PDB file of C-alpha atoms and ligand atoms in Angstrom:
ATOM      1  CA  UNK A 455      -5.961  74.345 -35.887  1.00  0.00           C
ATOM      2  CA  UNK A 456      -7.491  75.525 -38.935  1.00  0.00           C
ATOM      3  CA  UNK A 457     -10.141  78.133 -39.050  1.00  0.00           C
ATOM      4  CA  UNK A 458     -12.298  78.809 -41.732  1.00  0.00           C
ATOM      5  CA  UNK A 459     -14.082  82.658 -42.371  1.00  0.00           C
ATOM      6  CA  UNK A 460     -16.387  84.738 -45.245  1.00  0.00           C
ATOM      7  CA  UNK A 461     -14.831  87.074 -47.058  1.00  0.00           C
ATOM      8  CA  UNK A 462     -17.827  89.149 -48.342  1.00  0.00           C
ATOM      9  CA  UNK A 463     -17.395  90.438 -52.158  1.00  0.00           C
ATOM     10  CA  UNK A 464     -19.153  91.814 -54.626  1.00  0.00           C
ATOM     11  CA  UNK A 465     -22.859  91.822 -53.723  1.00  0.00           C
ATOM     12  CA  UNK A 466     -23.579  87.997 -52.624  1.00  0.00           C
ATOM     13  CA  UNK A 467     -20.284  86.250 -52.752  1.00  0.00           C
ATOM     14  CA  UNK A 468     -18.099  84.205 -49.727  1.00  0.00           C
ATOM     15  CA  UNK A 469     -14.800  83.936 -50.624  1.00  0.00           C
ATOM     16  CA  UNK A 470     -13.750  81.507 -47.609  1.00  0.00           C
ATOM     17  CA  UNK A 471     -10.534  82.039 -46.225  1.00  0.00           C
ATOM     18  CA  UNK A 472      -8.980  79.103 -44.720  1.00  0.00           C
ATOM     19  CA  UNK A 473      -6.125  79.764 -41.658  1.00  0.00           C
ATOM     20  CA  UNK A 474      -3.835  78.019 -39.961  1.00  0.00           C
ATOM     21  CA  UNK A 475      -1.840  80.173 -37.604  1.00  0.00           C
ATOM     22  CA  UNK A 476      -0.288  82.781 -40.057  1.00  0.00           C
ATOM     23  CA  UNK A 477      -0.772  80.713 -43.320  1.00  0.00           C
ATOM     24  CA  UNK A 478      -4.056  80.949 -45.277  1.00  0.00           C
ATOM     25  CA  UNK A 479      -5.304  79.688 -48.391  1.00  0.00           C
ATOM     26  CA  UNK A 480      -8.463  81.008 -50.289  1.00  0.00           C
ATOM     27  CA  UNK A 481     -11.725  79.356 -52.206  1.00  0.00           C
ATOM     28  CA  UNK A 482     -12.793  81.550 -55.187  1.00  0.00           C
ATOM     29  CA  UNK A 483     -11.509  84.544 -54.878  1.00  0.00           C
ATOM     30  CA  UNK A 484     -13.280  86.138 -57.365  1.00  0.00           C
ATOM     31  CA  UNK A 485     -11.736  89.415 -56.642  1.00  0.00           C
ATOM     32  CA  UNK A 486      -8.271  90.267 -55.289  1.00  0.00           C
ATOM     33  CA  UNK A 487      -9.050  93.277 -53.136  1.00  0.00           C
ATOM     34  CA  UNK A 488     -10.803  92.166 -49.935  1.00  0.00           C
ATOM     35  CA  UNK A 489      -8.398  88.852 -49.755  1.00  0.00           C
ATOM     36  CA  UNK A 490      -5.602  91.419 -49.726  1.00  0.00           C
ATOM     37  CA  UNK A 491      -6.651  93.535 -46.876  1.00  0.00           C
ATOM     38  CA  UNK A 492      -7.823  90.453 -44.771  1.00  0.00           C
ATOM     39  CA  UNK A 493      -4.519  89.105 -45.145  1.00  0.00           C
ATOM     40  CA  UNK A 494      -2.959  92.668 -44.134  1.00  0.00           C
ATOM     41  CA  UNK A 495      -5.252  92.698 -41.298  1.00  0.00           C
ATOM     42  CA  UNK A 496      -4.918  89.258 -39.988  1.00  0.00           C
ATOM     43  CA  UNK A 497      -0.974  89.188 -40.978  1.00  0.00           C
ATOM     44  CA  UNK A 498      -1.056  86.046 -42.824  1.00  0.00           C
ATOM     45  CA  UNK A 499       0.828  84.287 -45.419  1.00  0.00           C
ATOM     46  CA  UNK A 500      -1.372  83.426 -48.456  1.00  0.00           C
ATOM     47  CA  UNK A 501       0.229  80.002 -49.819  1.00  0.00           C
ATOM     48  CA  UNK A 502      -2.641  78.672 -52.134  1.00  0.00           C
ATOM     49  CA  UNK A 503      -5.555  79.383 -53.777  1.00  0.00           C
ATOM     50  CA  UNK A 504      -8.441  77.020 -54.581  1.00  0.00           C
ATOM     51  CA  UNK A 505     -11.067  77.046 -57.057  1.00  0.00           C
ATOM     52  CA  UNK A 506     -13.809  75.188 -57.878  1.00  0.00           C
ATOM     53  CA  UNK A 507     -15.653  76.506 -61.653  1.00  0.00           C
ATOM     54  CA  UNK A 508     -14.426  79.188 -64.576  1.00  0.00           C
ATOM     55  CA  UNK A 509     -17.056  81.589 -63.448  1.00  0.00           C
ATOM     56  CA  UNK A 510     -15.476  85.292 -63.204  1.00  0.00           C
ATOM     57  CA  UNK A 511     -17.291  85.943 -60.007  1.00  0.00           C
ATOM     58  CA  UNK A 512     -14.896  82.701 -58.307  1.00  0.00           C
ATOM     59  CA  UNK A 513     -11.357  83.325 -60.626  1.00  0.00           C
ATOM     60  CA  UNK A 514     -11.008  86.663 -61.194  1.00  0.00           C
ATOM     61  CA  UNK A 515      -8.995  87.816 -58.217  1.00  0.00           C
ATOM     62  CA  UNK A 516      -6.065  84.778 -59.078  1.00  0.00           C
ATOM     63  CA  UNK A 517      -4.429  87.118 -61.813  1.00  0.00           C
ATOM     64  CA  UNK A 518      -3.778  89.892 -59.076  1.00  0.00           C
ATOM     65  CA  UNK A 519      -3.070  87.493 -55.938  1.00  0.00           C
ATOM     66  CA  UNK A 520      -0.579  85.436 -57.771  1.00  0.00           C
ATOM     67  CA  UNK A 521       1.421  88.630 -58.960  1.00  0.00           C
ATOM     68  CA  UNK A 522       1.354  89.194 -55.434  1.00  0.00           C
ATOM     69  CA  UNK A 523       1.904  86.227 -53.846  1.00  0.00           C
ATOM     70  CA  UNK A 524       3.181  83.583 -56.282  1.00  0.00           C
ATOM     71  CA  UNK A 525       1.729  80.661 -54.716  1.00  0.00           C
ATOM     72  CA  UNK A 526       0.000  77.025 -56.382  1.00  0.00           C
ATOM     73  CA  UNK A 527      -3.451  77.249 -58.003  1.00  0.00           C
ATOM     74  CA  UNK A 528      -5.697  74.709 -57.913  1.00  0.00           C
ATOM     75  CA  UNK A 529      -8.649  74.417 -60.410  1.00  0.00           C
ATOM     76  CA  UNK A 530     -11.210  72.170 -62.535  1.00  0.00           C
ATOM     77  CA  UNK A 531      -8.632  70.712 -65.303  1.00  0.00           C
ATOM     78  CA  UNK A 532     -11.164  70.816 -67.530  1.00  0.00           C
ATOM     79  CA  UNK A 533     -11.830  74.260 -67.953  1.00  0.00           C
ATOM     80  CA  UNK A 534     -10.295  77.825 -68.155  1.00  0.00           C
ATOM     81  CA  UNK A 535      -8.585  78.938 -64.672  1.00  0.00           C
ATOM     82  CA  UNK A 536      -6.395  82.118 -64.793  1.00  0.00           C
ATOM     83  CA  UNK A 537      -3.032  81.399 -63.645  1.00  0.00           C
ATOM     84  CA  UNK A 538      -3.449  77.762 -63.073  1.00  0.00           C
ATOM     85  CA  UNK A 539      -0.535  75.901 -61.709  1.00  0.00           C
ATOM     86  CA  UNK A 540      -2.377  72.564 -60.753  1.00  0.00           C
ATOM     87  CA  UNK A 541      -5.050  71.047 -62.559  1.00  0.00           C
ATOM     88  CA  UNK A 542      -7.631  68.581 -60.626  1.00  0.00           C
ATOM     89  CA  UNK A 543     -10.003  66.472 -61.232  1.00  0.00           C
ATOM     90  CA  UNK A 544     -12.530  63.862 -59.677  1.00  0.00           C
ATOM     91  CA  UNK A 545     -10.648  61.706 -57.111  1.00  0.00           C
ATOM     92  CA  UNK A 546      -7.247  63.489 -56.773  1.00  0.00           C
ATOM     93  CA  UNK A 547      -6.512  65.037 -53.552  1.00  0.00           C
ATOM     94  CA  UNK A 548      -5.249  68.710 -52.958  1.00  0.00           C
ATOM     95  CA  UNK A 549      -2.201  69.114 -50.669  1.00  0.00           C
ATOM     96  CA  UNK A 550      -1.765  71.966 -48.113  1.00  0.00           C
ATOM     97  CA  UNK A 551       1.079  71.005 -45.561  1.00  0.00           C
ATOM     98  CA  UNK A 552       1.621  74.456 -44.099  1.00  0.00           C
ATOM     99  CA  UNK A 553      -2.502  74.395 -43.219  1.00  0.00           C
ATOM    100  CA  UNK A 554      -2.102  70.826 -42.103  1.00  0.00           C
ATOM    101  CA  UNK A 555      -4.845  70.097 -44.646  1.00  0.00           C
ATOM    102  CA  UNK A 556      -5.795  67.549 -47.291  1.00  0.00           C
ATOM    103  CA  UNK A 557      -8.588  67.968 -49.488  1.00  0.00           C
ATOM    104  CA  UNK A 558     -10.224  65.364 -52.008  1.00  0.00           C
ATOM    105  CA  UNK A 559     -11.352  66.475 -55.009  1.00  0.00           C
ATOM    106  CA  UNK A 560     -15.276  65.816 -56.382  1.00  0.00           C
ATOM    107  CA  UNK A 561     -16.386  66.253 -59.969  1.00  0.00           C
ATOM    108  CA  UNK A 562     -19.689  68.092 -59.891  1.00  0.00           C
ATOM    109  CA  UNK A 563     -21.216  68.636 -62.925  1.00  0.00           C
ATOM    110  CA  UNK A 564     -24.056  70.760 -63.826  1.00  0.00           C
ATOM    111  CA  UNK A 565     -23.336  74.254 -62.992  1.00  0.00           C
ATOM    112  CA  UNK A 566     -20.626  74.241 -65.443  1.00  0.00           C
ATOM    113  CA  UNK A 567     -19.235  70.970 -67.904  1.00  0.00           C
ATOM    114  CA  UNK A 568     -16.041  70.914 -64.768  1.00  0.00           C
ATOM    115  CA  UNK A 569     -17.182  72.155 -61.554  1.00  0.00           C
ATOM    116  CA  UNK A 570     -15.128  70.417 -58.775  1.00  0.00           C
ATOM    117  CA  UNK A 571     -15.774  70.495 -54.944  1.00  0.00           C
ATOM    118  CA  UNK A 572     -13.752  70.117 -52.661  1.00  0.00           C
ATOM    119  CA  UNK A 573     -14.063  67.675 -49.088  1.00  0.00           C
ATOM    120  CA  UNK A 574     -11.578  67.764 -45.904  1.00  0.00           C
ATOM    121  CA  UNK A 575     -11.458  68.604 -42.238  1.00  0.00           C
ATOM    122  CA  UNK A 576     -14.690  67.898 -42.300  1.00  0.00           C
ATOM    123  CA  UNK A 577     -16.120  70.630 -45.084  1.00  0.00           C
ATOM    124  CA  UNK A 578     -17.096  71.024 -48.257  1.00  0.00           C
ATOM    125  CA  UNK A 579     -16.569  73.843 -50.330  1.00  0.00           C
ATOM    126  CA  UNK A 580     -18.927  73.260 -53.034  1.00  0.00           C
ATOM    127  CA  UNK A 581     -18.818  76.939 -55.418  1.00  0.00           C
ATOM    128  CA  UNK A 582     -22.338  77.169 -56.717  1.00  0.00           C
ATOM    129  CA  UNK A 583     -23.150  73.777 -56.909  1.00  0.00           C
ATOM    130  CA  UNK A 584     -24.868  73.252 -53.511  1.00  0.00           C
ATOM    131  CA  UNK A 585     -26.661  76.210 -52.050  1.00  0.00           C
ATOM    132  CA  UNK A 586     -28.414  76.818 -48.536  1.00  0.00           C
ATOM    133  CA  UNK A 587     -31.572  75.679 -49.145  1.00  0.00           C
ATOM    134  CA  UNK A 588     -30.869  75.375 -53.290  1.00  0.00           C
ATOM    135  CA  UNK A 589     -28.447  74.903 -56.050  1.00  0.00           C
ATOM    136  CA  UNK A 590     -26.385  76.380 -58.985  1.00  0.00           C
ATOM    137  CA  UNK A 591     -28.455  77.453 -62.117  1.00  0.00           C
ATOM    138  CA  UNK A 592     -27.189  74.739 -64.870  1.00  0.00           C
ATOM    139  CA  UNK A 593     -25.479  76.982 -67.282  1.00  0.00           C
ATOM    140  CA  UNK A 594     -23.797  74.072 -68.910  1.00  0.00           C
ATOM    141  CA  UNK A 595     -25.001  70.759 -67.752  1.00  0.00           C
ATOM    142  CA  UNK A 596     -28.062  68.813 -67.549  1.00  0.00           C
ATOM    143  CA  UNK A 597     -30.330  68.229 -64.897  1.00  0.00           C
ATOM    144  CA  UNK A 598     -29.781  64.725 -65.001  1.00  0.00           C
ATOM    145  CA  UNK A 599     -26.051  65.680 -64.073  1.00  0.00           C
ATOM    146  CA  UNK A 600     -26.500  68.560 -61.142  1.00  0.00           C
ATOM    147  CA  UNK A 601     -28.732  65.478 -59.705  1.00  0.00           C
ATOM    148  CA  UNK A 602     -26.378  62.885 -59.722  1.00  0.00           C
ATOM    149  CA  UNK A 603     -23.754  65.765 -58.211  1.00  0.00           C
ATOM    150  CA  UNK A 604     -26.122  66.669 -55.598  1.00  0.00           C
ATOM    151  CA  UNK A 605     -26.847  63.171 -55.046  1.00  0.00           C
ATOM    152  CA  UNK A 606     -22.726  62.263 -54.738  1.00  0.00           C
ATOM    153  CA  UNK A 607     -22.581  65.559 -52.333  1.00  0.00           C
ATOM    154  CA  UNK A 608     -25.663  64.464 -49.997  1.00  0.00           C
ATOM    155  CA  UNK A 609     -23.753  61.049 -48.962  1.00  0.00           C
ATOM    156  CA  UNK A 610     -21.298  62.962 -47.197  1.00  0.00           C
ATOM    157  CA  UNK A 611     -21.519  62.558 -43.360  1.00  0.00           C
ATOM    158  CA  UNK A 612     -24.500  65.032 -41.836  1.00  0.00           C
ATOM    159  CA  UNK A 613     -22.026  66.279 -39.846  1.00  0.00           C
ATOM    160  CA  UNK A 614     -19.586  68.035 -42.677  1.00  0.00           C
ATOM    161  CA  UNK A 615     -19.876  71.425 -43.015  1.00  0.00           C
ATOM    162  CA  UNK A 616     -20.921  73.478 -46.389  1.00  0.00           C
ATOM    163  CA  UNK A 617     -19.464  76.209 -47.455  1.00  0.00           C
ATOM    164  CA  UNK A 618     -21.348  77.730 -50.527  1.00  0.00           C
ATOM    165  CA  UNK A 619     -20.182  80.568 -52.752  1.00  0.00           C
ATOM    166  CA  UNK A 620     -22.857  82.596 -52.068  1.00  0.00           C
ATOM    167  CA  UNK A 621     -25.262  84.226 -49.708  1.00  0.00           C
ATOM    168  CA  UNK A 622     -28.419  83.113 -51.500  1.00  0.00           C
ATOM    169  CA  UNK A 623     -30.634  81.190 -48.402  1.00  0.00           C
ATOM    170  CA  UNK A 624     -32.776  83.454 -47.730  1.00  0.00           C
ATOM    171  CA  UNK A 625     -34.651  83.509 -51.022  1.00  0.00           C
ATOM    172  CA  UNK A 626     -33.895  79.844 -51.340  1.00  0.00           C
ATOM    173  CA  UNK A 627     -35.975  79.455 -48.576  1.00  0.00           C
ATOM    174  CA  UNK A 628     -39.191  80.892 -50.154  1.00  0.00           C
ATOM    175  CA  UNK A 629     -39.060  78.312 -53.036  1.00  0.00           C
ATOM    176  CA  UNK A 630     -38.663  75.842 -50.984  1.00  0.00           C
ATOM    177  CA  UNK A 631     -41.703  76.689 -48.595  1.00  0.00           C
ATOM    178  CA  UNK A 632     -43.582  76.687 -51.561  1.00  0.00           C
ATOM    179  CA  UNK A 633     -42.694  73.791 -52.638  1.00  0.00           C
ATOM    180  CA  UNK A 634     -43.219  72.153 -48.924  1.00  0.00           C
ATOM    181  CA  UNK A 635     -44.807  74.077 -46.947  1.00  0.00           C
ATOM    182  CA  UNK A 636     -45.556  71.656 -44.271  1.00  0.00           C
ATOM    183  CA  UNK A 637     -41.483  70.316 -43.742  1.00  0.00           C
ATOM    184  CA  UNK A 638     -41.521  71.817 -39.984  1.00  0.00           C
ATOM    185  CA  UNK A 639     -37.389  71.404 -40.306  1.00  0.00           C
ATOM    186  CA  UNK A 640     -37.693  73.981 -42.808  1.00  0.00           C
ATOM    187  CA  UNK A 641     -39.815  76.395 -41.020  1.00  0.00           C
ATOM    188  CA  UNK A 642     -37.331  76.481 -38.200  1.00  0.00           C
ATOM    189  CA  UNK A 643     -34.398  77.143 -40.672  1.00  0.00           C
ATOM    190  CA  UNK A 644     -36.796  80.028 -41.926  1.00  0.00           C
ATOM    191  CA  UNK A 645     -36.897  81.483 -38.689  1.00  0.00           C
ATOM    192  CA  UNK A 646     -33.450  80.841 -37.902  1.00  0.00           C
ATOM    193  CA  UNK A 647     -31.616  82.937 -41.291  1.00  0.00           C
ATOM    194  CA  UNK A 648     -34.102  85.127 -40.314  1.00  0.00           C
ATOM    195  CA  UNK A 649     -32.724  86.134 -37.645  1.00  0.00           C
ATOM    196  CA  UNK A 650     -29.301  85.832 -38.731  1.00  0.00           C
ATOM    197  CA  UNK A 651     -29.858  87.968 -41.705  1.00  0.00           C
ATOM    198  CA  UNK A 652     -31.145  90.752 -39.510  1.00  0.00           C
ATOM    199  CA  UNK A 653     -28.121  90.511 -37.260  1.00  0.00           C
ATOM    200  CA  UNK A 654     -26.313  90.783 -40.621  1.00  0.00           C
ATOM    201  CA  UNK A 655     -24.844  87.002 -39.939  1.00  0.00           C
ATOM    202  CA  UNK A 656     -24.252  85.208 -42.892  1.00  0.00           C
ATOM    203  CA  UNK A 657     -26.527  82.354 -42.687  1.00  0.00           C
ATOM    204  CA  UNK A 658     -23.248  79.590 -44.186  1.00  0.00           C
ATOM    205  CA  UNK A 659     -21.547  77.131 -43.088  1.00  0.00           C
ATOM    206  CA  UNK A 660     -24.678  74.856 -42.888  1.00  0.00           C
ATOM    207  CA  UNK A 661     -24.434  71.535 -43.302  1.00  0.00           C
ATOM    208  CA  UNK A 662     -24.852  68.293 -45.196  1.00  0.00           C
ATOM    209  CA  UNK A 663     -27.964  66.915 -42.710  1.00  0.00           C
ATOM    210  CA  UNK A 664     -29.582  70.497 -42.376  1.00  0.00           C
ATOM    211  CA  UNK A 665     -29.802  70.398 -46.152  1.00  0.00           C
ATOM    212  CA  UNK A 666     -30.945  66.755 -46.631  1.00  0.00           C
ATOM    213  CA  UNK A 667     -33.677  67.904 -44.106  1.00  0.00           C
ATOM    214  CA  UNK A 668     -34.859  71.262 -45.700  1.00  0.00           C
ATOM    215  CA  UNK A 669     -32.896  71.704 -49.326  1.00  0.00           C
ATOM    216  CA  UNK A 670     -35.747  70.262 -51.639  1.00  0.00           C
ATOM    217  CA  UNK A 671     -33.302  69.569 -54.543  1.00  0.00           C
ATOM    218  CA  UNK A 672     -31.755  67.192 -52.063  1.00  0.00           C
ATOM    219  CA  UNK A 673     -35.199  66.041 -51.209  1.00  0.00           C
ATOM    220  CA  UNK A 674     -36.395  64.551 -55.007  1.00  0.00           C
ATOM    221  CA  UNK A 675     -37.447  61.002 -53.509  1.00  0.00           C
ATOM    222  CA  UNK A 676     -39.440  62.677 -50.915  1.00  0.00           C
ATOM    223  CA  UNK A 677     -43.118  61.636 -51.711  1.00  0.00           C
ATOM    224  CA  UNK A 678     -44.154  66.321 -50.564  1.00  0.00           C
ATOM    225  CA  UNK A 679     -41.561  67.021 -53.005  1.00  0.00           C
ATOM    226  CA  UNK A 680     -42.185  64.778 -55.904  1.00  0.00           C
ATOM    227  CA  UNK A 681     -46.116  65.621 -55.602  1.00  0.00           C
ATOM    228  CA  UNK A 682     -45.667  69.136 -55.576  1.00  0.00           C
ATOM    229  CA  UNK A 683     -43.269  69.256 -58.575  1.00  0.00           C
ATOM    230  CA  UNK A 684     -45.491  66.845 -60.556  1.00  0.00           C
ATOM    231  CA  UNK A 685     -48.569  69.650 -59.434  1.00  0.00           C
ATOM    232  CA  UNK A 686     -46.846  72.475 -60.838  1.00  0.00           C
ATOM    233  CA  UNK A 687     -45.115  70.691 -64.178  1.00  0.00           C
ATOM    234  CA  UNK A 688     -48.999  69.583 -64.510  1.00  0.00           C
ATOM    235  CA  UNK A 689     -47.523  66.204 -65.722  1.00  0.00           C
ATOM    236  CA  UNK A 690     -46.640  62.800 -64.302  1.00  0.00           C
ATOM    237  CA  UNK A 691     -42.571  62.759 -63.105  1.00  0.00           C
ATOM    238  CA  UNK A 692     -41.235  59.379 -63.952  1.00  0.00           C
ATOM    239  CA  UNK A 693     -38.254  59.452 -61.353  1.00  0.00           C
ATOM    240  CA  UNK A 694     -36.389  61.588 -58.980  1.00  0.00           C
ATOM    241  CA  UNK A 695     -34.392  63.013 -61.549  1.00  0.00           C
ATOM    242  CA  UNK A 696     -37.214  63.834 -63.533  1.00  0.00           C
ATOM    243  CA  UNK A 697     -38.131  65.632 -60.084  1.00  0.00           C
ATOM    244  CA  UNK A 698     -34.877  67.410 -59.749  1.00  0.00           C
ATOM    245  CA  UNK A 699     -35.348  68.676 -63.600  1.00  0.00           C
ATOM    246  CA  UNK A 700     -39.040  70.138 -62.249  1.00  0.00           C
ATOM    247  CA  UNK A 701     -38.134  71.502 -59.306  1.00  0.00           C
ATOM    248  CA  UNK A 702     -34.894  73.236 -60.918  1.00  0.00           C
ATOM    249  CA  UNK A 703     -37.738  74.428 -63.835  1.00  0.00           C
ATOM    250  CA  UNK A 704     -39.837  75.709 -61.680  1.00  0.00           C
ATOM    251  CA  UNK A 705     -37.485  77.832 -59.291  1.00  0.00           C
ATOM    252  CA  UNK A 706     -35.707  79.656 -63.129  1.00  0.00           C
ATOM    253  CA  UNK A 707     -39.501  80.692 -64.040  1.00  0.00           C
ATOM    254  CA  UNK A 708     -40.284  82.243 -60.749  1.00  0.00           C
TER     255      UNK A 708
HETATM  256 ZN1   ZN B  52     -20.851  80.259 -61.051  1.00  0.00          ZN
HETATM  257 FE1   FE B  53     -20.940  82.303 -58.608  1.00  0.00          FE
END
């Protein structure tokens, strides 16, 4: 049975830890330390690690686990992954026999030129592509790319889990009120990290139908969101992805 957990680093990262009796593997662990001691703690067997973009913040614990534990590294192919062992791309499919587990590999473009997720057991791990409630910054790509990747992500079923790279929701959340304040699903997910975020909760995994209701980069055909990016661009938006390309505008200015 596999079980998946946060590893908190650094100030707003998850790196998720995924277990299968004594075995783990680990998504983006940016830094080596915590994985260490939750492996101590829990007495497990690291025998992977997976990432999913270059960014130090995701790779920079592999250098230190892998002197540790020499085990496989998966990562984008196209871009630069310390100790590496297994370059992936859109459409291949990850192999973890001692976790039982089987992931297929998405090309997600946008946050960086070769962001990959990743989709199995029912979850995604999608790095800092998909947010709670928001999405990655395009340091590399275009808009007209993190929109088709959000698009791709958002046909998974509503049922699959999503495990983002970082604890952003909660400001998430204000954009998006802003940008519809009447979306009543998105009130109640207001209230609910709320309270989760007082409790000290982390407010992941969500998943894919809470974030086609409430995520308004998700939302681009959505006649609320379309008029309310058009209102603050001050111009007509021709289609959704001139939408997305608003919306992700508007949300770097604030
Ligand atoms: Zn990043
Ligand atoms: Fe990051």
């Amino acid at each position: 049975m596999l079980h998946i957990e946060p590893i908190p680093a650094f100030r707003d990262n998850y790196i998720w830890l995924l277990k299968n009796g004594r075995r783990a593997a680990v998504v983006d662990p940016g830094d080596a330390q915590p994985v260490l001691e939750a492996l101590r703690r829990d007495d497990l067997t690291l025998v992977a690690i997976v990432n999913t973009h270059h960014h130090a913040d995701h790779v920079g614990g592999n250098a230190a686990l892998t002197r540790i534990h020499p085990v496989p590294v998966y990562g984008p192919a196209r871009e630069p992954i310390p100790a590496l062992t297994h370059p992936v791309d859109n459409g291949d499919q990850v192999q973890i026999p001692q976790l039982d587990l089987v992931l297929s590999v998405l090309g997600v473009p946008g946050h960086t030129l070769g962001h990959i997720a990743y989709y199995g057991a029912n979850s995604l791990f999608c790095g800092d592509t998909l947010f709670g409630c928001g999405c990655g910054r395009l340091f590399e790509g275009t808009a007209a790319q993190m929109h088709a990747s959000l698009n791709a992500l958002a046909t998974l079923p509503d049922d699959t889990r999503v495990y983002c790279a970082h604890e952003y929701t909660a400001a998430n959340i204000r954009f998006a009120r802003q940008v519809e304040p009447d979306n009543a699903a998105l009130k109640d997910r207001e209230a609910m990290v709320a309270a989760l975020r007082a409790a000290g909760q982390p407010t992941l995994p969500s998943t894919v139908g809470l974030e086609r209701r409430t995520n308004p980069f998700l939302r681009c055909g959505e006649p609320a969101v379309s008029a309310s990016a058009a209102r603050h661009a001050g111009t007509v938006l021709a289609d959704t992805a001139g939408v997305f390309a608003a919306l992700r505008a508007w949300k770097d200015h604030q």
